Structure formats: C-alpha cells, structure tokens
Short mmCIF file of C-alpha atoms and ligand atoms in Angstrom, two decimals:
data_model
loop_
_atom_site.label_atom_id
_atom_site.label_comp_id
_atom_site.label_asym_id
_atom_site.label_seq_id
_atom_site.Cartn_x
_atom_site.Cartn_y
_atom_site.Cartn_z
CA MET A 491 90.01 118.44 97.40
CA GLN A 492 89.01 119.96 101.09
CA ALA A 493 87.73 118.08 103.91
CA LYS A 494 87.20 118.47 107.62
CA PHE A 495 87.80 115.98 110.39
CA VAL A 496 86.50 115.99 113.66
CA VAL A 497 88.70 113.88 115.81
CA LEU A 498 87.60 112.90 119.34
CA PRO A 499 90.98 111.38 120.89
CA GLY A 500 88.89 109.86 123.93
CA ASP A 501 90.63 108.11 126.81
CA GLY A 502 93.51 105.92 127.60
CA ILE A 503 95.71 105.53 124.24
CA GLY A 504 92.98 106.96 122.29
CA PRO A 505 95.19 110.72 122.26
CA GLU A 506 98.54 108.74 121.07
CA VAL A 507 96.93 106.71 118.37
CA THR A 508 94.73 109.66 116.93
CA ARG A 509 97.77 111.69 117.04
CA ALA A 510 99.63 108.85 114.92
CA ALA A 511 96.84 108.45 112.48
CA ARG A 512 96.40 112.45 112.16
CA ARG A 513 100.17 112.75 111.41
CA VAL A 514 99.51 110.16 108.60
CA LEU A 515 96.47 112.04 107.11
CA GLU A 516 98.36 115.44 106.93
CA ALA A 517 101.28 113.17 104.65
CA VAL A 518 98.52 111.97 102.60
CA ALA A 519 97.17 115.56 102.50
CA SER A 520 100.40 116.99 101.54
CA GLN A 521 101.73 114.18 98.74
CA PHE A 522 98.21 114.50 97.04
CA GLY A 523 97.93 118.30 97.18
CA TYR A 524 94.36 117.63 99.62
CA SER A 525 93.72 120.10 102.24
CA PHE A 526 92.21 118.49 105.50
CA ALA A 527 91.20 120.53 108.62
CA PHE A 528 91.23 118.65 112.07
CA ASP A 529 89.03 119.57 114.89
CA GLU A 530 89.87 117.70 118.04
CA ARG A 531 86.90 117.61 120.78
CA PRO A 532 86.29 115.91 123.84
CA MET A 533 84.07 113.01 124.41
CA GLY A 534 84.26 109.82 126.77
CA GLY A 535 85.79 109.83 130.22
CA CYS A 536 88.02 112.95 129.63
CA ALA A 537 84.43 114.82 128.58
CA ILE A 538 82.90 113.10 131.74
CA ASP A 539 85.24 114.80 133.90
CA ASP A 540 85.43 118.25 132.13
CA TYR A 541 81.62 118.81 131.29
CA GLY A 542 79.92 116.33 133.22
CA ASP A 543 78.81 114.52 130.31
CA PRO A 544 80.25 111.92 127.71
CA LEU A 545 78.95 113.36 124.52
CA PRO A 546 78.91 117.08 125.16
CA GLN A 547 76.76 118.95 122.84
CA ALA A 548 79.30 121.23 120.94
CA THR A 549 81.31 118.20 120.44
CA LEU A 550 78.05 116.23 118.55
CA GLU A 551 77.49 119.79 116.47
CA ALA A 552 81.25 119.61 115.37
CA CYS A 553 80.76 116.22 114.13
CA ARG A 554 77.42 116.44 112.64
CA ALA A 555 79.52 119.18 110.57
CA ALA A 556 82.37 117.14 109.99
CA ASP A 557 82.79 115.10 106.60
CA ALA A 558 84.31 112.35 108.75
CA VAL A 559 84.78 111.59 112.61
CA LEU A 560 88.22 110.08 113.77
CA LEU A 561 87.59 108.17 117.11
CA GLY A 562 90.35 107.09 119.27
CA ALA A 563 88.99 104.60 122.43
CA VAL A 564 86.83 105.68 125.46
CA GLY A 565 86.64 104.55 128.54
CA GLY A 566 88.68 103.22 131.60
CA PRO A 567 88.41 102.36 135.36
CA LYS A 568 88.29 105.58 136.63
CA TRP A 569 84.75 105.56 135.05
CA ASP A 570 83.84 102.11 135.94
CA ASP A 571 81.47 102.96 139.08
CA PRO A 572 78.44 100.64 138.11
CA ASN A 573 76.61 103.53 140.51
CA ALA A 574 78.08 106.28 138.16
CA LYS A 575 75.19 108.89 136.31
CA THR A 576 76.82 108.23 133.07
CA ARG A 577 79.55 106.08 131.69
CA PRO A 578 81.84 107.18 128.50
CA GLU A 579 80.50 103.89 126.40
CA ALA A 580 77.12 105.81 126.68
CA GLY A 581 78.64 108.80 124.69
CA LEU A 582 79.65 106.43 121.92
CA LEU A 583 76.12 104.79 121.74
CA ASP A 584 74.78 107.97 121.67
CA LEU A 585 77.13 109.33 118.86
CA ARG A 586 76.33 106.38 116.81
CA LYS A 587 72.61 106.82 117.32
CA GLU A 588 72.59 110.45 116.82
CA LEU A 589 74.97 110.41 113.48
CA GLY A 590 72.40 107.29 112.23
CA LEU A 591 75.45 105.40 112.23
CA PHE A 592 73.80 102.15 111.63
CA ALA A 593 76.40 99.89 109.24
CA ASN A 594 79.42 98.85 111.09
CA LEU A 595 82.05 97.63 108.69
CA ARG A 596 84.73 95.70 110.49
CA PRO A 597 87.46 93.90 108.16
CA ILE A 598 89.48 90.81 109.72
CA VAL A 599 92.47 90.20 107.53
CA ALA A 600 95.55 88.37 108.62
CA TYR A 601 98.28 90.03 107.57
CA ASP A 602 100.70 87.52 106.03
CA GLN A 603 103.56 89.05 108.01
CA LEU A 604 101.77 88.74 111.27
CA ILE A 605 100.50 85.58 111.35
CA GLU A 606 103.23 84.08 113.91
CA ALA A 607 101.20 86.53 116.29
CA SER A 608 98.17 85.00 115.98
CA PRO A 609 97.43 82.23 118.77
CA LEU A 610 95.97 79.98 115.94
CA ARG A 611 97.98 77.86 113.37
CA ARG A 612 99.14 79.06 110.11
CA ASP A 613 97.33 76.79 108.25
CA LEU A 614 94.03 77.83 109.68
CA ILE A 615 94.36 81.70 109.32
CA GLU A 616 96.65 82.13 106.06
CA GLY A 617 94.23 84.65 103.63
CA VAL A 618 91.67 85.36 106.14
CA ASP A 619 89.55 88.04 104.95
CA ILE A 620 86.51 88.71 106.32
CA LEU A 621 84.24 91.89 106.51
CA PHE A 622 81.92 92.15 108.87
CA PHE A 623 78.50 94.45 108.81
CA ARG A 624 77.25 94.50 112.32
CA GLU A 625 73.96 96.38 112.66
CA LEU A 626 75.12 99.27 115.08
CA THR A 627 71.90 101.36 115.88
CA GLY A 628 69.03 99.00 116.91
CA GLY A 629 68.79 95.34 118.50
CA ILE A 630 69.10 94.61 122.32
CA TYR A 631 71.43 97.82 122.74
CA PHE A 632 68.64 100.30 121.89
CA GLY A 633 65.45 98.14 122.82
CA ASP A 634 63.39 98.73 125.94
CA SER A 635 65.71 97.99 129.05
CA TRP A 636 64.17 98.15 132.68
CA LEU A 637 64.82 97.29 136.47
CA SER A 638 62.13 96.50 138.81
CA ASP A 639 61.63 98.49 141.62
CA ASP A 640 62.62 96.33 144.27
CA GLY A 641 65.71 95.52 142.09
CA SER A 642 64.87 92.10 141.39
CA HIS A 643 64.44 91.95 137.71
CA ALA A 644 65.43 93.48 135.06
CA GLY A 645 65.03 92.80 131.27
CA SER A 646 66.54 94.10 127.98
CA VAL A 647 64.55 93.86 124.62
CA MET A 648 66.35 92.54 121.23
CA GLU A 649 63.78 94.60 119.00
CA TYR A 650 64.38 94.94 114.98
CA SER A 651 62.16 96.45 112.57
CA VAL A 652 62.18 95.40 108.64
CA GLY A 653 63.46 98.72 107.57
CA GLU A 654 66.43 98.23 109.63
CA ILE A 655 66.94 94.32 108.72
CA GLU A 656 66.26 95.88 104.87
CA ARG A 657 68.97 98.66 105.12
CA ILE A 658 71.94 96.54 106.50
CA VAL A 659 71.11 93.23 104.41
CA ARG A 660 71.21 95.69 101.29
CA LEU A 661 74.59 97.41 102.22
CA ALA A 662 76.23 94.05 103.19
CA ALA A 663 75.13 92.34 99.87
CA VAL A 664 76.42 95.45 97.58
CA ALA A 665 80.17 94.82 99.29
CA ALA A 666 79.68 91.17 98.76
CA GLY A 667 78.94 91.91 95.05
CA ASN A 668 82.23 94.01 94.81
CA ARG A 669 83.90 91.06 96.42
CA SER A 670 83.91 87.16 96.00
CA ASN A 671 79.87 87.41 96.07
CA ARG A 672 79.24 85.56 99.35
CA LEU A 673 77.43 86.43 102.05
CA THR A 674 76.47 84.73 105.62
CA SER A 675 73.83 86.36 107.62
CA VAL A 676 73.87 85.31 111.24
CA ASP A 677 71.04 85.17 113.69
CA LYS A 678 69.46 82.72 116.57
CA ALA A 679 66.43 81.91 114.46
CA ASN A 680 66.01 78.54 116.13
CA VAL A 681 65.10 80.63 119.29
CA LEU A 682 64.36 84.33 118.88
CA GLU A 683 61.24 85.53 116.87
CA VAL A 684 63.36 88.69 116.28
CA SER A 685 66.17 86.17 114.59
CA ARG A 686 63.07 84.60 112.52
CA LEU A 687 62.00 88.12 111.23
CA TRP A 688 65.82 88.88 110.29
CA ARG A 689 66.11 85.64 108.33
CA ARG A 690 62.79 86.40 106.56
CA VAL A 691 64.04 89.90 105.56
CA ALA A 692 67.39 88.75 104.84
CA ALA A 693 66.33 86.07 102.45
CA ARG A 694 63.71 87.80 100.66
CA ILE A 695 66.07 91.01 99.89
CA MET A 696 68.64 88.19 98.54
CA ALA A 697 66.01 86.45 96.57
CA ASP A 698 64.34 89.76 95.23
CA GLU A 699 67.58 91.99 94.96
CA PHE A 700 70.69 89.90 94.79
CA PRO A 701 69.77 86.73 93.19
CA ASP A 702 73.61 86.65 92.04
CA VAL A 703 75.28 86.36 95.40
CA ASP A 704 76.10 83.38 96.88
CA TYR A 705 73.96 83.53 100.66
CA GLU A 706 73.78 81.45 103.39
CA VAL A 707 72.77 81.80 106.75
CA VAL A 708 74.50 80.32 110.00
CA LEU A 709 73.04 79.88 113.87
CA VAL A 710 75.27 82.53 116.03
CA ASP A 711 77.02 79.79 118.29
CA ALA A 712 77.66 77.60 115.00
CA MET A 713 79.19 80.58 113.93
CA ALA A 714 81.48 81.29 116.83
CA MET A 715 82.66 77.71 116.31
CA HIS A 716 83.15 77.98 112.45
CA LEU A 717 85.03 81.40 112.55
CA ILE A 718 87.86 79.56 114.76
CA SER A 719 87.68 76.38 112.87
CA ARG A 720 87.01 77.47 109.12
CA PRO A 721 87.37 81.11 108.84
CA ARG A 722 88.67 81.13 105.09
CA ASP A 723 85.19 79.93 104.38
CA PHE A 724 83.69 83.26 105.13
CA ASP A 725 83.87 86.21 103.12
CA VAL A 726 80.66 89.31 104.04
CA VAL A 727 79.05 88.42 107.15
CA VAL A 728 75.85 90.34 108.09
CA THR A 729 74.74 90.40 111.80
CA GLY A 730 72.99 92.37 114.37
CA ASN A 731 74.15 94.52 117.27
CA LEU A 732 75.23 92.08 120.00
CA PHE A 733 75.98 89.09 117.90
CA GLY A 734 77.95 91.52 115.96
CA ASP A 735 79.58 92.88 118.87
CA ILE A 736 80.88 89.47 120.25
CA LEU A 737 81.97 87.81 116.92
CA THR A 738 84.18 90.97 115.77
CA ASP A 739 85.92 90.49 119.40
CA GLU A 740 85.93 86.71 118.58
CA GLY A 741 87.43 87.55 114.96
CA SER A 742 89.70 90.03 116.32
CA MET A 743 91.96 87.42 117.29
CA LEU A 744 92.51 85.62 114.15
CA PRO A 745 94.89 88.40 112.30
CA GLY A 746 96.80 87.82 116.10
CA SER A 747 96.53 91.62 117.34
CA LEU A 748 93.44 93.77 117.74
CA GLY A 749 96.44 96.28 117.47
CA VAL A 750 95.69 96.17 113.70
CA LEU A 751 91.87 96.23 113.30
CA PRO A 752 90.08 99.20 112.15
CA SER A 753 86.24 99.82 111.86
CA ALA A 754 83.86 102.09 110.05
CA SER A 755 80.35 102.94 111.15
CA LEU A 756 78.16 104.25 108.18
CA GLY A 757 74.89 105.71 107.71
CA ASP A 758 72.76 107.28 104.84
CA GLY A 759 74.60 110.31 104.82
CA ARG A 760 77.67 112.64 105.94
CA PRO A 761 79.80 111.85 108.31
CA GLY A 762 81.20 108.29 108.92
CA LEU A 763 82.68 107.45 111.91
CA TYR A 764 86.24 105.79 112.13
CA GLU A 765 87.77 103.89 115.20
CA PRO A 766 89.96 101.16 116.10
CA VAL A 767 88.53 97.89 117.41
CA HIS A 768 90.77 98.05 120.49
CA GLY A 769 89.88 99.69 123.80
CA SER A 770 91.62 102.51 125.49
CA ALA A 771 93.88 100.22 127.21
CA PRO A 772 94.25 102.09 130.22
CA ASP A 773 97.52 100.50 131.33
CA ILE A 774 99.77 101.11 128.81
CA ALA A 775 98.30 104.83 128.13
CA GLY A 776 100.81 107.71 127.82
CA GLU A 777 103.86 105.24 127.19
CA ASP A 778 104.24 105.40 123.62
CA ILE A 779 103.97 101.61 123.25
CA ALA A 780 100.23 101.41 121.69
CA ASN A 781 100.28 99.67 118.30
CA PRO A 782 98.62 102.59 116.11
CA LEU A 783 97.86 100.73 113.13
CA ALA A 784 94.40 100.14 113.40
CA THR A 785 93.59 103.62 113.93
CA ILE A 786 95.76 104.65 110.87
CA LEU A 787 93.96 101.80 108.86
CA ALA A 788 90.74 103.34 110.62
CA ALA A 789 91.85 106.69 109.15
CA ALA A 790 92.47 104.77 105.53
CA MET A 791 88.84 103.60 105.85
CA ALA A 792 87.52 107.22 106.08
CA LEU A 793 89.59 108.36 103.19
CA ARG A 794 87.54 105.39 101.41
CA HIS A 795 84.15 105.86 102.57
CA SER A 796 83.43 109.07 103.46
CA LEU A 797 85.96 111.30 100.94
CA ASP A 798 85.89 108.72 98.24
CA LEU A 799 89.59 108.94 98.08
CA GLU A 800 90.38 105.38 97.33
CA GLU A 801 93.79 105.84 95.93
CA ALA A 802 94.60 107.68 98.81
CA ALA A 803 93.19 105.02 101.07
CA GLN A 804 95.29 102.08 99.07
CA ALA A 805 98.11 104.58 99.72
CA VAL A 806 97.96 104.68 103.58
CA GLU A 807 97.00 100.70 103.49
CA ALA A 808 100.23 100.05 101.17
CA ALA A 809 102.35 102.04 103.67
CA VAL A 810 101.25 100.10 106.54
CA GLY A 811 102.12 96.85 104.48
CA ALA A 812 105.54 98.27 104.04
CA ALA A 813 106.26 98.94 107.64
CA LEU A 814 105.37 95.36 108.50
CA ASP A 815 107.30 93.99 105.85
CA ALA A 816 110.39 95.97 106.91
CA GLY A 817 110.02 93.86 110.18
CA LEU A 818 108.85 97.20 112.06
CA ARG A 819 106.55 95.76 115.09
CA THR A 820 105.04 97.45 118.19
CA LYS A 821 104.97 95.38 121.52
CA ASP A 822 101.29 93.77 121.30
CA ILE A 823 102.38 91.94 117.26
CA ALA A 824 106.30 91.93 117.83
CA ALA A 825 105.88 88.22 119.64
CA GLY A 826 108.90 89.03 122.04
CA GLY A 827 110.99 90.07 119.48
CA PRO A 828 112.21 93.68 119.16
CA ALA A 829 109.63 96.64 119.38
CA ILE A 830 109.33 100.34 118.47
CA GLY A 831 106.72 102.59 119.95
CA THR A 832 103.85 104.62 118.44
CA THR A 833 105.42 107.50 117.18
CA ALA A 834 108.49 105.87 115.41
CA MET A 835 105.56 103.04 114.08
CA ALA A 836 103.63 106.23 112.75
CA ASP A 837 106.86 107.57 111.24
CA ALA A 838 107.74 104.58 109.61
CA VAL A 839 104.28 105.12 107.89
CA VAL A 840 104.57 108.49 107.07
CA ALA A 841 107.84 108.12 105.37
CA ALA A 842 106.59 105.05 103.18
CA ILE A 843 103.61 107.25 101.78
CA SER A 844 106.31 109.59 101.01
CA ARG A 845 108.65 107.13 99.47
CA GLU A 846 105.51 105.26 97.58
CA LEU A 847 104.38 107.88 95.36
C1 IPM B 1844 82.66 97.85 120.18
C2 IPM B 1844 82.24 98.12 121.86
C3 IPM B 1844 81.58 98.84 122.34
C4 IPM B 1844 80.02 98.28 122.05
C5 IPM B 1844 80.99 99.24 123.67
C6 IPM B 1844 82.32 99.98 124.43
C7 IPM B 1844 80.01 100.29 124.11
O1 IPM B 1844 82.46 97.19 122.47
O2 IPM B 1844 82.61 98.95 119.55
O3 IPM B 1844 82.38 96.69 120.00
O4 IPM B 1844 79.47 97.45 122.83
O5 IPM B 1844 79.32 98.46 120.74
MG1 MG B 1845 82.70 95.19 121.22
#
C-alpha cells in the first residue's frame, strides 16, 4: 500500500499539530508495512506572506495529485485586516471549491474519559455520537455577494440547486444506513425558499431511495436548542453550509473540547481534505501545549475515507483512546489537572499504536 499525503501545516498551532499527526501516520505505516509519502506545502497566512496568495497554484496542484490532504489550521490576527486584499480563509474556501469537496463530515463524539471536561452535565452527554454532514461548496458561502457603490447596502445570496442537495443527502443517508439508521435534515423552511427546495428534494430522495431510514426534519433554530437539551437523540444530521458551520461549532462543546474533533471533506473522487475542527489558536502557537488529538483523529479519517484502510484507522482511534485511558491530557482537556504537551501526547499515541498491534 502506497499513498501520498500533502500536508498543509498553515498558521498558528497548525505546524505543531500536523507534525504530531504525521508522526502517527508514520507509525501506522511502519506497523502495517505501508509506504506513505509526505509533501509539505504552504497555505493560509504564511502563504500570503511568502507568495501573496493564501492558496498558491503549486500548492493546489500538489493537492490535486495527492491521495489525501492533511491541513492544520489557517488564519491569525496578523492577517485580520478587513481591508486586506485577501485573507487566509479565502485559501481554504478556494481549496474546498477547487477540489470539489462538497461533503464535510464532522463527528461529534463524547469520549467517556473527557465527560468531566464538558460544560454540560454528564447525564445529558454520555453516549453522544453524532455525525454531521455539512454541505461545503454551495449555499450562502458561494452565492452572489455584493456591496453597493456607496457602501450603504450589501447582500449575500443563499442558493442551492437540486443536484447539490441530492448528492449530500444521499451521502448522509448511506452513512445513516451504516449506523443506527436515523437521519435528521436541518433547514429553515418556514422562512427561506431555498430551504423549502432543500426539504422537498431531501424528502423525495429519502422516500425513493432510502425508505428504511428513519427520517425527520428539524428547523435550524430548534436544532440549536435540541443539540444541547437532547443531543443523544441525533445520529446522522445533514444540513447546508452556513447552518452546518454554526451547528457544528455548537456541537463541538458537547465533548468538552474542540481539541478532539476531526473533520473530513469529501468529493466525488480523490483526494479528501482532513483537518481538525479547531482553528489556528495563535495565542498558544509554538508553545507545545496544543492538543494534537483532533488532527490525529483527522488522519484516522483520511486512512478510512481516502485510503480505505479501516483497520489502520481503528488502530489510530484505539491508540487515542488508550492515551486518554492512561489519564494523559493536554491543557485544554485537563480540567485544571496535570497536563502534558503536544509532543508528549503524540509520543503516547505513537507508543500505543506499536503496543496494540
Ligand atoms: C470552518 C471554518 C471556516 C468556515 C472558515 C475558517 C472559513 O469556520 O471550517 O468551520 O466557515 O467554513
Ligand atoms: Mg466554522
């Protein structure tokens, strides 16, 4: 088994957490006898500094030729000037669009070992295991947007085509079929025409192609509430780009820390893009205290979804579980107790991989 990873360390803590994930992938390769190649490329704020472009053409070409792309995080105060020509985030949006990554999978799993780190009560979140499918290349993020010449009006349009809705609903429904057979579609059909189309198309796909999946629709404002009051009632959730952006940040508080949440962005073909849900955390960059587990778990998703190496993916997930079982915690999940650093956490996961196999 040979595979080529492009690594986009990005900004802030991105280089530290991708380094940790890369070490874990190298450990997996040596355990299972795979051959993984890694190609690091600039993207985000650092690429603006060096090339005047958050997604240089050479980086994009390298990504297209990869089996999987592992991204750290982009952005930081240095590039926050609202009048700047371009921003690091623009590079991320372009990369999603250029690679056709229309499905963003965000698992929200409440690890039993970390429940005390959550701001919510144990009885609410114990056993939470939700898989969000956020549409990623359409909706208001990519609709027409304008600012009037005199600067007094602006608009951003939320648009979806039937085809865009069909493909994300299908993927989510297939995933639901492989899990507990429940799918929730989230929209704002009581107000938005685009949501009424979403709801009609989703209902048709579900009735025609997935009649056995238990399907429900929930309005986005109500979903914001249910996610906190009864998160265990949800299994697979599918929604549009903006609603998914907001709900997954909300959901990320269920496990107690953003530091353990990975995400995968998939299209029709190769490659997939894998990244932690957290951002670049510039305030703690370079201190070796960031939690690398989200990026390590994103690497596990890459093994599963882009390389079809389910066994290896599970080995990584088990190794993360073993490190948590051993009581190892980075600062963000230590709840005030003793904490280890980024490198030490990666060491523990690497050691657990070789121990378990
Ligand atoms: C995310 C982020 C991005 C988004 C930003 C950085 C453009 O919030 O991946 O959720 O809004 O999609
Ligand atoms: Mg977001």
